[in-house]
CSV table of C-alpha atoms in Angstrom, one decimal:
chain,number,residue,atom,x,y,z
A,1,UNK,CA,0.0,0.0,0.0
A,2,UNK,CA,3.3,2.7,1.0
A,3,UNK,CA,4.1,1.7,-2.7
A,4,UNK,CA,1.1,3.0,-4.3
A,5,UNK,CA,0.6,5.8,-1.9
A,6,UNK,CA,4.2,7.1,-2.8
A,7,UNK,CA,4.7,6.3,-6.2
A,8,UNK,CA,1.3,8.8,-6.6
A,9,UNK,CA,2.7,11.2,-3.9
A,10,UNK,CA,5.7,11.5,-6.4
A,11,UNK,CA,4.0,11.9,-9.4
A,12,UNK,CA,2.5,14.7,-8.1
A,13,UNK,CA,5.1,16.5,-6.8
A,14,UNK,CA,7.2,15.7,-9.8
A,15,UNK,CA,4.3,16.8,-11.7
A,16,UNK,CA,4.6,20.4,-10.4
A,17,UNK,CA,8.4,20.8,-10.4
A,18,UNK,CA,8.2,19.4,-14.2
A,19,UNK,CA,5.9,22.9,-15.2
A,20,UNK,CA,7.1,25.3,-12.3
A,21,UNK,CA,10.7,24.1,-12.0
A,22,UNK,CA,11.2,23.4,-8.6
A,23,UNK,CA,9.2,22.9,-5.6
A,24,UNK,CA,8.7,19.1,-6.0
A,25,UNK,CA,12.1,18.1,-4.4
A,26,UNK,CA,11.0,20.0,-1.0
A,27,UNK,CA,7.2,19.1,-1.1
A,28,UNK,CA,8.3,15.3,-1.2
A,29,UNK,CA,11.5,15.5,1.2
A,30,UNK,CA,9.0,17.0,3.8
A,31,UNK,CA,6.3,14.1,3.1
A,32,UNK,CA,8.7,11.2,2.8
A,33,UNK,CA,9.5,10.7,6.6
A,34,UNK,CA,5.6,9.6,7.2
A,35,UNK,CA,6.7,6.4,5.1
A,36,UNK,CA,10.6,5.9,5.5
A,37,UNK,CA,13.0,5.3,8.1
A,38,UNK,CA,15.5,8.7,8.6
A,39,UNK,CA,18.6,6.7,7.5
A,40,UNK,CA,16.9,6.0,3.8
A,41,UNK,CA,15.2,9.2,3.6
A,42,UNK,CA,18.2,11.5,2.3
A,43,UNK,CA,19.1,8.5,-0.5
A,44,UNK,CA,16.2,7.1,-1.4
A,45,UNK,CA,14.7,11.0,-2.1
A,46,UNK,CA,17.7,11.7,-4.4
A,47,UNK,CA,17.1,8.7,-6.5
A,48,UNK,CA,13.9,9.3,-6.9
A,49,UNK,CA,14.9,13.1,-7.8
A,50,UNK,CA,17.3,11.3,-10.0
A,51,UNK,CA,14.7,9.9,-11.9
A,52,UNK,CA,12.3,13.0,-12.1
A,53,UNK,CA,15.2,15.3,-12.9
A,54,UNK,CA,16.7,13.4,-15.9
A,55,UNK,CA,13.5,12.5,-17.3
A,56,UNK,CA,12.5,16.2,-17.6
A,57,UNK,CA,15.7,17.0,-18.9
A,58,UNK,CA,15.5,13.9,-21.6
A,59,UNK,CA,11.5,15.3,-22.2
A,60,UNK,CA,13.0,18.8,-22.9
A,61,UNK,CA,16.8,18.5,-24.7
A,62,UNK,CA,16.3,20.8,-26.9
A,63,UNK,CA,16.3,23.4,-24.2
A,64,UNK,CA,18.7,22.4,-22.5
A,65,UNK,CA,21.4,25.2,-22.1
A,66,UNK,CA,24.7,23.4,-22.4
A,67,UNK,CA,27.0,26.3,-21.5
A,68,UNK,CA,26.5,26.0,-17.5
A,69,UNK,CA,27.6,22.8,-17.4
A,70,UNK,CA,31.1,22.7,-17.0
A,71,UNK,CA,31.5,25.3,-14.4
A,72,UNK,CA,28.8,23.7,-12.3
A,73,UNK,CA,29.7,19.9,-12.5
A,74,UNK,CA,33.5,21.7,-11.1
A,75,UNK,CA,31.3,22.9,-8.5
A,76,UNK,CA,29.5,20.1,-7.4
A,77,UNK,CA,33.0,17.9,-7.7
A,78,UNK,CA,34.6,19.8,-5.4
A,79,UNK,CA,31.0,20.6,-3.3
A,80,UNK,CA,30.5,17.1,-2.7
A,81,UNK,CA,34.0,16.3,-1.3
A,82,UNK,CA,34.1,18.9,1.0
A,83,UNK,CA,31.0,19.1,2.4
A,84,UNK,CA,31.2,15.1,2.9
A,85,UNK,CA,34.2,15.5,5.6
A,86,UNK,CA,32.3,18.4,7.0
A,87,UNK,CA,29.4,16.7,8.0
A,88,UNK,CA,31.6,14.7,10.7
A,89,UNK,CA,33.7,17.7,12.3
A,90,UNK,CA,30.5,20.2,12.5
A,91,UNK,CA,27.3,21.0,12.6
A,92,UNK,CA,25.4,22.7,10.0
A,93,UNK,CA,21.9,22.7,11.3
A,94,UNK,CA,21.8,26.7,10.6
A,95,UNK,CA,22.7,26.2,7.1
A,96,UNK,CA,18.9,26.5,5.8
A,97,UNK,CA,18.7,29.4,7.7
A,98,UNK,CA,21.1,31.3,5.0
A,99,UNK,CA,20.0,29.3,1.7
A,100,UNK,CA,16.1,30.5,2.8
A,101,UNK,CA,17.4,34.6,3.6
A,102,UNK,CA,19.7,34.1,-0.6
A,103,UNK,CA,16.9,33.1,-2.0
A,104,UNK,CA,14.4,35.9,-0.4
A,105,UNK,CA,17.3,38.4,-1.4
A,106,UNK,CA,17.7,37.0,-4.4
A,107,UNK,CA,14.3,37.2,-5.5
A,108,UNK,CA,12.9,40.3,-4.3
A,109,UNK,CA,16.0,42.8,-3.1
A,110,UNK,CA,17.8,44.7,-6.2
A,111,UNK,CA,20.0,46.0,-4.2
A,112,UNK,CA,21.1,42.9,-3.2
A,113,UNK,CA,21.2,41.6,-6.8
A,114,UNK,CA,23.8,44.6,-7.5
A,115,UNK,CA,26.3,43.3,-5.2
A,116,UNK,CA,25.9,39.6,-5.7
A,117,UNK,CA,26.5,39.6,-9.1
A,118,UNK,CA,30.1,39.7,-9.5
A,119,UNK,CA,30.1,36.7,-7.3
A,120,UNK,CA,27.4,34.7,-8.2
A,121,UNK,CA,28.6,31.7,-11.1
A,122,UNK,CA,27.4,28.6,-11.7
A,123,UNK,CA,30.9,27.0,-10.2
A,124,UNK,CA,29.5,28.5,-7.0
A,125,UNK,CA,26.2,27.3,-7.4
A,126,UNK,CA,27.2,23.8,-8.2
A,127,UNK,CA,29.4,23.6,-5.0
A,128,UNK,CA,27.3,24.6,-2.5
A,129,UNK,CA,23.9,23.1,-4.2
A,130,UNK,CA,25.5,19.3,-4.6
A,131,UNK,CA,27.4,20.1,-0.8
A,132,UNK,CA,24.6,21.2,0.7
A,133,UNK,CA,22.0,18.4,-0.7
A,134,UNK,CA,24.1,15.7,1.6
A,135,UNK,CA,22.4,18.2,4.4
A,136,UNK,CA,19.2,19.5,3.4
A,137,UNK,CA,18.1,17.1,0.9
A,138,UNK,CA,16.4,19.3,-1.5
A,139,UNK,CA,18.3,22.3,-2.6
A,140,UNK,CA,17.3,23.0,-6.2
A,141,UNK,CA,16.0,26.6,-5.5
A,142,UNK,CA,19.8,27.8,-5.3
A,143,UNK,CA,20.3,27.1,-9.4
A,144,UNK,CA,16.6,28.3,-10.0
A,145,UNK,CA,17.0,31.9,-8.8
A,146,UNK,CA,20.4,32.2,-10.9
A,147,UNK,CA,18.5,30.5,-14.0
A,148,UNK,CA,16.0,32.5,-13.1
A,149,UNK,CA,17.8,35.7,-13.8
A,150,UNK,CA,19.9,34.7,-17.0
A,151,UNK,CA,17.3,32.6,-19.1
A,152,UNK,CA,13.6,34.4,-19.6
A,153,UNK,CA,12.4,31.4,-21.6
A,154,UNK,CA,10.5,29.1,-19.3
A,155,UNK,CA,12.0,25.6,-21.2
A,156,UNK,CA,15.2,27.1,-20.7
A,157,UNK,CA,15.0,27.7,-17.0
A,158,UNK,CA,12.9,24.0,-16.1
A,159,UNK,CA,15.3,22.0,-18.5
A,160,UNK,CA,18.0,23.0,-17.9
A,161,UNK,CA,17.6,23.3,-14.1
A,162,UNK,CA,16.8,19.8,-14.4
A,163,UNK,CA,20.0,19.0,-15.5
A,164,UNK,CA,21.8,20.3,-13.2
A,165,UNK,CA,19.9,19.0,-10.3
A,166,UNK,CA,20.8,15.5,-11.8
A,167,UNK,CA,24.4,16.4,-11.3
A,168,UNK,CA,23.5,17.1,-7.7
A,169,UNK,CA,21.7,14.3,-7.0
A,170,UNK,CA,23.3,11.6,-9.1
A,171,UNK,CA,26.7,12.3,-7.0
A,172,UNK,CA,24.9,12.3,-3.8
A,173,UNK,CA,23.9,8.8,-4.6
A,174,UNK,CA,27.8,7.6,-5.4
A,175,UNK,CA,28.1,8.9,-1.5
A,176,UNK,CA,25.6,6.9,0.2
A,177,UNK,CA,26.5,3.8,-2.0
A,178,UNK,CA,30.3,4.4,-0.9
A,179,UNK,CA,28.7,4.6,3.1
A,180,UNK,CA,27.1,1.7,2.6
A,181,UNK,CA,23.2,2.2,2.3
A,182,UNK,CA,21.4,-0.6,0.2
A,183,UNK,CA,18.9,0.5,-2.2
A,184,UNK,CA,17.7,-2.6,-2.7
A,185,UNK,CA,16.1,-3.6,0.6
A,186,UNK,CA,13.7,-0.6,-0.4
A,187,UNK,CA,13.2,-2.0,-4.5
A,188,UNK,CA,9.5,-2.0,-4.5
A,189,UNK,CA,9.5,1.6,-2.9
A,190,UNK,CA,11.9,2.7,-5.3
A,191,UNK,CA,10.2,1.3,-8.4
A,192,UNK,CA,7.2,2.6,-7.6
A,193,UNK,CA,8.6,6.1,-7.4
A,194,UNK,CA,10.6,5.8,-10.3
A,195,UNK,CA,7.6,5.3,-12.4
A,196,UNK,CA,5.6,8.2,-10.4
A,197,UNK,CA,8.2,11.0,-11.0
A,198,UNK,CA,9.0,9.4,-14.4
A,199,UNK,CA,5.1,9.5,-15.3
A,200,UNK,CA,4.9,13.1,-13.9
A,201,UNK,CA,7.5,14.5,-15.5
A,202,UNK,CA,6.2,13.5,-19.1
A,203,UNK,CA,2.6,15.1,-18.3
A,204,UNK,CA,4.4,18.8,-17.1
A,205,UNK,CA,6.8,18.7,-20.3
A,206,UNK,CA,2.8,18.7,-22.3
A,207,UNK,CA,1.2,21.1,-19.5
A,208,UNK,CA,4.1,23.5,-18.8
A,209,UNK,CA,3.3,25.3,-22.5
A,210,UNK,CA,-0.5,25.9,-21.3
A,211,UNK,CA,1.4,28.6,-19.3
A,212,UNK,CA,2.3,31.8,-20.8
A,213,UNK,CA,6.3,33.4,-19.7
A,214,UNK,CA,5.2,36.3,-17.4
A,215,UNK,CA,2.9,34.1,-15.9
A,216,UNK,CA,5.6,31.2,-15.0
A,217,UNK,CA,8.1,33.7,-13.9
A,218,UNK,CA,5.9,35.2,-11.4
A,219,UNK,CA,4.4,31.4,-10.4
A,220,UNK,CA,8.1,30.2,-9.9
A,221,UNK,CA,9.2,33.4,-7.7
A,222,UNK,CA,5.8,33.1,-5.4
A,223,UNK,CA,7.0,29.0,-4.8
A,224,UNK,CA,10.8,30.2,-4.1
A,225,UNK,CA,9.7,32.7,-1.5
A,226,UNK,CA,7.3,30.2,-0.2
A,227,UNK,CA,9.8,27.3,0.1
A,228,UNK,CA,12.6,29.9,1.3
A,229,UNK,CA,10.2,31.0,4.1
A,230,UNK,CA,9.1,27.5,5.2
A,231,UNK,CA,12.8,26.7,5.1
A,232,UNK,CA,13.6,29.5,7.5
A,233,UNK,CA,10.7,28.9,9.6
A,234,UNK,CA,11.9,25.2,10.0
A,235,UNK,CA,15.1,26.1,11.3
A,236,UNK,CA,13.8,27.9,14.6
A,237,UNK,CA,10.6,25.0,15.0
């Protein structure tokens, strides 16, 4: 029955992220723990991201924007390394607290947007978005505000957002397999999930062009503020 219920549950949420661009990751990392043990929450949500992620990107290719690659597979190289000996010497339960108050910035402040600029790249994002996903789970909105900002097209931004949260998860998985955690013992979860996000991500790639540009843009920056807020709220709860 958790099969059926999730593998729905994730078609859903995959659903969403597939026409908005993001949102789905977090809507189903806050649901999951109702139906999984802790220990197989953080891995069996990034395969299942896996899945909805490349799938969207495979649906959409042709807008893929191939350029950001590089710098932010770098990134996520060196991300992924660091922030795995991290997690044993400190603790970064405050983290969420500052990804929440960038994306608010980011979104909304211009002033902010001024100074960030000459710092913000897509190396960057890909280091802290793949580090930070070994902590938080779901950390797609990072990318999605600097997408945001340098693609207007609304296939641009979901595709190629998609691809890069692959990266992010798809390493993240390499981790838990090198710890030790057996996706197998959860196979009929995982299927099922596999074929909801899967599933979900081929109906947004048809319903995503129902929605007009100005329309998505101001969709996707009312979810960001929303998921930053109920990030930063979570941190003092």
């Amino acid at each position: 029955m958790n099969e059926l219920i999730l593998g729905l549950l994730t078609f859903f949420t995959s659903t969403i992220a597939g026409i908005i661009g993001v949102g789905g990751g977090m809507m189903l990392i806050v649901i999951l723990p109702s139906f999984l043990p802790l220990n197989a929450l953080i891995p069996i949500h990034g395969l299942t991201q896996v899945s909805s992620n490349l799938s969207r990107a495979i649906f959409g290719y042709r807008d893929v924007q191939f350029e950001v690659i590089p710098k932010f597979l770098l990134g996520s190289f060196i991300g992924i390394g660091m922030f795995t000996v991290v997690l044993t010497l400190i603790s970064l339960e405050y983290v969420p607290l500052f990804i929440g108050i960038y994306i608010l910035l980011s979104l909304w402040s211009e002033k902010f947007n001024e100074k960030i600029k000459r710092y913000e790249n897509y190396f960057l994002a890909g280091f802290f978005q793949t580090g930070l996903s070994m902590v938080v789970g779901a950390t797609g909105p990072l990318t999605m505000t600097l997408l945001l900002k340098d693609y207007k097209d609304k296939n641009k931004v979901v595709a190629t957002g998609a691809v890069l949260m692959s990266i992010t998860h798809i390493l993240k998985l390499f981790v838990f397999m090198y710890f030790g955690f057996v996706f197998f013992d959860y196979i009929g979860v995982i299927i099922a999930m596999i074929i909801g996000a899967v599933t979900g991500s081929w109906v947004s790639t048809k319903l995503r062009d129902k929605i007009d540009g100005k329309k998505f843009t101001i969709i996707l920056k009312v979810l960001l503020t929303a998921l930053a807020i109920q990030v930063i709220v979570k941190v003092f709860i």
